[in-house]
Amino acid sequence: MYQSFIGLEIHIHLLTKTKAFCGCTSEFGAPPNTHICPVCLGYPGVLPAANEEAMRMSYMVAKILHCTLSPKCYFDRKNYFYPDMTKNYQISQFHDPVGRDGYFDIEVEGEHKRVRIHDVHLEEDAGKMIHSGKTSLCDYNRAGTSLLEIVTEPDLVTGKDAEAFIREFRRMVRHLGVCDGNMEEGSLRCDANVSINLQGQGLGTKTEVKNLNSARFVRKALEYEIKRQKRVLTKGEKVIQETRLWDGDNNVTAGMRTKEKAHDYRYFPEPDMPPFCPDDAFMAAVDERMVELPLAKKQRYLNDLKLSLDAAEFLVEDSKFCDLFEAALALESSEPKLVANWLCGDVQGQLKRADVSLEESHISAGRLNELVGLVESGKLLRGKAKEVIELIINDDKDPAVIVKEQGFEQVLDESQIDDWVKQAIDGNPQAVEQIQAGNKKTLSFLVGQVMRFSKGKADPKKATEKLEQALGL
Amino acid sequence: MTLLQGWKGVLSDDRTKENYKQYVTGWEEKIHSLLEFDIDRNAESAAAGPLAGVPFAVKDNIAVKNFNLTCGSKILETLNSPYTATAVERLQAAGARVVGKTNLDEFGMGSSTDNSALAQTNNPWNLNAVAGGSSGGSAAAVAAGLVPFALGSDTGGSVRQPASFCGCLGLKPTYGSVSRFGLVAYASSLEVIGVLAKEVDVMEAVYDIIAGRDEKDQSSVARPEVAPHTEIKKVGVLRQIAELSPAIEAAYQAAIEQVKSLGLEVVEIDIPALDYVVPAYYTIATAEASANLARYTGIRYGHRTADDSSMEQMVAASRNEGFGDEVKLRILLGTYVLRSGFQDQYYIRAQKIRTAIRNGFDEAFQAVDVMLTPVFPTQSFLRGEGELTPFQQKLADKFTAAANLAGIPALTYPTGVAGGLPTAMQLLAPDFAEHRMFELVRRLTDEQGNIAPVGYDEGWRK
Amino acid sequence: MNVNELKTTAQLAMLDIPDPEKLAQAFTEMLENFSKMMEVDVEGLEPTTHALAQGNRLRNDTPRGTDESDALLARAPARKDRFFKIPNVL
Ligand SMILES: [Mg+2]
Ligand SMILES: [Zn+2]
């Protein structure tokens, strides 16, 4: 029986304002070669200057991954020629990276797995190239942006493991606020190493799979690659150590045709930047920005706050929802389940309908509590809550104010409801006949009439009760 | 004496400007020290300040906006610099004006400036003799009086050796005390921008302006608030010095006697690791160079071959056409010593020997305040017969390169003339003790008189 | 020094050496000089990677104001619109 070993190399773009070693903005989507300067273009005479925020974020990730943090890290030059790299060496870390020997816990189909982290290192990204006909075109906007590379040990076994790792890791970096996690745009990239071998024989000859721009592709490509390697070994052939590209259209991996070329990165310490030794102030700033890991958060929501699995999973998917949720609970001792349900339900639904993100909207923890309170105390009809949320999103007003302005208060005056009930019965003799003949469904028509007279402000439950009473049901 | 008297008005009116141009042009026909000369370019940068209106020249591997940045190489022959080096900016802020870019050995690799792909610079003392290198253009320009001072760069002696060949002062400051931002990298961990001048007061003023930490150079270091004391009592000399030319040997002995005559104690120092300066220096320098010069591929700037048949071909041919033989040799050596399997025996070992050399100097400066050594085993050499081979030139870097490996400051000063060419000696001091060396040089050269080639000054500055 | 080693090295350095035999001599001469370093007892010595490191140096994450991109593009040996143009690398 074969055993499989998967290791991942994940690259994340750090959410710094500027590039790793120069003051160019690291925004995406600008016209080609607008965010360039002599430094990131590798002009003669320029020097790199390390970005404090990039260093801080790197230590944050290394710390949350339980790595041993380097008391003295420095950059190395990794030498190889490629046109997307302006200096023809990449500033990276090799000998003494930010962190080493950590781990990250994931959950695969309910089962917890611990994946060891080999190292976390900070480096610079390369530019982008477009190939057309006889020429290639280089855009260096991305060149020199800060990239954090996380290398796992080959502890993952299946494509599903790898997919779960990517999803959990993505949640983590988003919660930490160091990366937007967008795989399609390449802010989070993943290469996978995979080998198989007979049980108990250790690692086999590995292949490296690239071009995996979604978590699903990571799973599919690895499942394919494991099957392919099994076929090769079963035939008595040998797996060739190579880089293979995932072809998402045909669902296969294919070997890259590479030219026979000597490879030797000749790493040596980057002389232009001194070693960095994190001091107490730096580490305090790192600690201040540490967050609870999403997986731990989910467990806490389930076990301590008794949220439903759906609600817990929905919330941890987006740290902004978690933050709002926890802020609301901190403000008022509301029922967690209730607050969570409103967030996952109507709040999320209305945001989606309005195509507004939570941060852009005017929803706050205080307003969320107020809304829940109005409904619970019967001052606002459930059916009107959606409209209130819609108005908060766009108008920046408190729920109580909206309810008042819009006249959304529930009518609690019994005699007023009695009048509408009478009006409904008197105005619809046919319906009354049908009900009394045993067609109970028609009752809802009369309830609807009462609601119409009340412009929606009556409590439909109360209206039903009163109608039944009046009709002697 | 007022600093730089006679230079401050040179660029102020048409008549003096014309005089100046004529003087420079007259010399340049013979020495070719400048790759570019334009007294009006960047004129707007001349501000008020201690150096208001003073012209200076900059080695052509240091960036000055609107001037070229050729590094003496075909590969950058057409590159106009889009930015200015920090050291130059600081001088401009003090009122000085760049009037020219000086010739050099390609990318600073050489000891004669004959490795320039763009011009041949001659020694103002003897046009058949080399100016030294790699800052030969800066040394020749200062020695001939074309500018009161010039910037050079010193990786293994590139300021000091040409200064000694041409008869002017050469300063290699403490590593990192002058920003390298804008200095085209050859060997990043060894080199620093230095100053060439005729007068020690000018050198000191320039150094004080350009020194200091720069945010753009994270390897730059702040000078200590309190400068190391300048009082000098003991001068160290190396116990074993062999293979000096007779003229240099004589100058060395005379310098030791002069030190004694000033009432200073001469102490013999032994640093065994100095025997390995040359291999350690060339291993580290070429290793760093191999990475630093990888960026020249004809893609983003600089020379690009006509051969567009493939990416690899385009890059290799551009580099092949653009680089001279010495540069290629050093890139290859550096690539080799970093290769896996060889790195431990060459590069890592050299870095450890570097530590031993540094330790040796640290120990020496416990015993003495400064050290006195030769600069180079010979005076400037004549082209053709008697010329040192490129290999012999490299071996001769032992006295200068030691300071680069250790990071300490060093200063060379002219001691006299022999056979129609200048002789010179070198002072070495602990980190940041530049002023201690200025002080000692003032005393050593106090009664020396002007050591200058025929035709120097000629009284054109009225 | 074997010429094949020199060729491999040249390939890593993206240099096209027309006459490796000629260069090999100067190369060997230097390598022999480097070998002298084997005489030194380096036991217990840390390599010096940075000459005079004076504590941490980091830059604020603040974008610079100026846009020099057009001037830099103007220096490109070959370009198409706002791209640097090279022979196809695929
Ligand atoms: Mg990497
Ligand atoms: Zn930039």
CSV table of C-alpha atoms in Angstrom, one decimal, chain B residues 16 42 73 87 144 151 153 245 266 272 326 330 341 353 379 389 404 428:
chain,number,residue,atom,x,y,z
B,16,THR,CA,36.5,83.6,-14.3
B,42,ASN,CA,23.0,71.5,-12.3
B,73,SER,CA,31.8,50.6,-18.9
B,87,ALA,CA,26.9,62.2,-0.5
B,144,ALA,CA,46.2,68.8,-11.7
B,151,LEU,CA,34.7,62.1,-4.7
B,153,SER,CA,35.0,55.2,-4.1
B,245,SER,CA,60.3,49.3,-4.4
B,266,VAL,CA,56.9,54.1,17.2
B,272,PRO,CA,49.6,37.6,11.1
B,326,GLU,CA,38.7,42.2,-16.1
B,330,ARG,CA,35.9,38.9,-11.5
B,341,GLY,CA,30.4,22.8,-2.8
B,353,ILE,CA,39.7,35.5,7.9
B,379,GLN,CA,55.0,54.5,-7.2
B,389,THR,CA,50.8,42.5,-14.7
B,404,ASN,CA,38.4,47.6,3.8
B,428,LEU,CA,45.1,53.7,9.6
